[in-house]
């Protein structure tokens, strides 16, 4: 297994660790540690892609698992946020709807020997989702330290929500864009 694929697997292995910090309320500095783990996992997404392209280490495993690992990381974290009343379930539903729709369209295209390539909106969607989640972790972590004024955490949370809603908008736009790009597969539907 090459280095980019190992980084993808590492991202998946971070998920249960992050979930422990999100779901067990009485762990000291749970937001700080969970956020650092999420940040590290998110960084592996950037790093594995850079290494794979630079060293020409692109594999079928990487093409399949890299986006799956991203979705698993983001969705598991957002679902924990819903349980903790940090974000609404509608955010998760919109993102899941788009992911199922695009995955289904890609399967139909693959069955016809075609590939629906990733576009810039899909990348914007993933990056804004990760930034919003990291912002939420930072805001919540700021409340864990008595020396940080509460208004800092409150402002970080407001900014994170703005980024999260931007991510939801990018999710919808990217879904529409993928549907438009795949319109040829629906002519015989």
XYZ file of C-alpha atoms in Angstrom:
189
model
C 0.000 0.000 0.000
C 1.482 3.345 -1.015
C 1.753 6.430 1.213
C -1.335 8.299 -0.109
C -3.499 5.217 0.480
C -2.051 4.793 3.980
C -3.024 8.416 4.696
C -6.559 7.695 3.460
C -6.790 4.684 5.781
C -5.424 6.825 8.619
C -8.229 9.338 7.982
C -10.787 6.562 8.410
C -9.062 5.383 11.604
C -9.337 8.895 13.046
C -13.160 8.719 12.861
C -13.802 6.516 15.936
C -11.266 8.533 17.926
C -13.037 11.785 17.040
C -16.389 10.240 17.866
C -15.172 9.217 21.335
C -14.334 12.844 22.092
C -17.643 14.052 20.675
C -19.876 11.509 22.359
C -18.346 11.171 25.835
C -19.225 14.371 27.660
C -16.895 14.229 30.650
C -13.532 13.873 28.882
C -11.301 16.833 29.801
C -10.519 19.085 26.813
C -12.658 16.894 24.573
C -13.277 19.696 22.077
C -9.613 20.610 21.846
C -8.410 17.028 21.402
C -11.302 16.055 19.113
C -10.667 19.169 17.036
C -6.961 18.431 16.746
C -7.811 14.899 15.592
C -10.337 16.228 13.057
C -7.806 18.808 11.839
C -5.136 16.133 11.429
C -7.581 13.868 9.597
C -8.591 16.741 7.311
C -4.949 17.504 6.605
C -4.406 13.892 5.452
C -7.019 14.588 2.739
C -4.933 17.452 1.384
C -1.672 15.575 1.845
C -2.671 12.276 0.211
C -3.895 14.055 -2.913
C -0.746 16.163 -3.205
C 1.550 13.159 -2.784
C -0.469 10.952 -5.151
C -0.410 13.547 -7.943
C 3.200 14.627 -7.419
C 4.586 11.075 -7.299
C 2.091 9.602 -9.777
C 0.753 7.198 -7.132
C -2.907 7.351 -8.160
C -4.566 3.954 -7.650
C -8.055 2.524 -7.978
C -8.121 2.094 -4.185
C -7.310 5.776 -3.752
C -9.906 6.885 -6.308
C -12.549 4.913 -4.449
C -11.566 5.330 -0.815
C -10.365 8.955 -0.742
C -13.821 10.480 -1.331
C -15.471 7.801 0.835
C -13.094 8.611 3.701
C -13.919 12.320 3.346
C -17.649 11.661 3.454
C -17.340 9.306 6.431
C -15.232 11.831 8.361
C -17.531 14.771 7.686
C -20.846 12.965 8.089
C -19.908 11.153 11.311
C -18.776 14.449 12.841
C -21.873 16.347 11.717
C -24.163 13.605 13.035
C -22.435 13.903 16.422
C -22.955 17.676 16.191
C -26.682 17.088 15.650
C -26.811 14.887 18.744
C -25.097 17.675 20.702
C -27.540 20.310 19.308
C -24.725 22.137 17.524
C -26.248 21.930 14.066
C -29.635 21.050 12.702
C -30.474 17.668 11.262
C -31.492 19.409 8.018
C -27.801 20.197 7.384
C -26.957 16.497 7.532
C -29.978 15.571 5.396
C -29.048 18.036 2.632
C -25.448 16.839 2.576
C -26.417 13.140 2.685
C -29.005 13.635 -0.073
C -26.362 15.168 -2.325
C -23.836 12.429 -1.536
C -26.289 9.596 -2.253
C -27.453 11.308 -5.445
C -23.965 11.871 -6.813
C -22.759 8.401 -5.819
C -25.755 6.869 -7.596
C -25.124 8.949 -10.689
C -21.478 7.920 -10.706
C -22.506 4.258 -10.466
C -24.859 4.661 -13.436
C -22.126 6.396 -15.413
C -19.576 3.711 -14.477
C -22.015 1.027 -15.614
C -22.031 2.772 -19.012
C -18.237 2.974 -19.070
C -18.122 6.690 -18.281
C -16.599 8.659 -15.438
C -18.149 11.744 -13.891
C -15.087 13.668 -12.814
C -14.899 15.788 -9.705
C -15.452 19.480 -10.324
C -14.418 22.630 -8.506
C -17.773 22.845 -6.664
C -17.214 19.423 -5.140
C -13.825 20.533 -3.873
C -15.271 23.801 -2.530
C -17.993 21.773 -0.784
C -15.503 19.515 0.973
C -13.133 22.317 1.973
C -15.904 24.554 3.358
C -17.416 21.640 5.273
C -14.044 20.860 6.852
C -13.344 24.529 7.661
C -16.784 24.922 9.275
C -16.287 21.810 11.398
C -12.796 22.902 12.460
C -14.241 26.323 13.350
C -16.916 24.705 15.509
C -14.274 22.625 17.289
C -12.209 25.795 17.880
C -15.220 27.697 19.217
C -16.212 24.894 21.573
C -12.579 24.374 22.650
C -12.274 28.067 23.524
C -14.976 27.566 26.183
C -12.812 24.865 27.795
C -10.240 27.445 28.870
C -11.171 29.949 31.583
C -8.597 32.494 30.404
C -10.237 32.854 26.952
C -13.048 35.428 26.990
C -16.432 33.878 26.142
C -17.062 36.417 23.375
C -14.208 34.880 21.363
C -15.912 31.486 21.348
C -19.253 33.100 20.547
C -17.797 34.949 17.547
C -15.969 31.835 16.379
C -19.268 29.955 16.529
C -21.069 32.643 14.495
C -18.335 32.613 11.854
C -18.382 28.795 11.814
C -22.145 28.772 11.243
C -21.733 31.199 8.342
C -19.110 28.893 6.833
C -21.317 25.851 7.513
C -24.287 27.419 5.712
C -21.939 28.394 2.878
C -20.876 24.740 2.772
C -24.511 23.654 2.548
C -25.019 26.095 -0.351
C -21.872 24.753 -2.061
C -23.210 21.235 -1.479
C -26.458 22.069 -3.268
C -24.682 23.906 -6.103
C -22.213 21.063 -6.609
C -25.066 18.546 -6.670
C -26.902 20.569 -9.320
C -23.683 20.937 -11.306
C -23.003 17.182 -11.210
C -26.585 16.482 -12.315
C -26.143 18.881 -15.222
C -22.828 17.285 -16.190
C -24.462 13.821 -16.079
C -27.629 14.782 -17.980
C -26.685 12.497 -20.905
C -27.182 9.465 -18.661
C -30.846 10.351 -18.110
C -31.959 10.592 -21.748
C -33.129 6.978 -21.798
C -34.625 7.090 -18.289
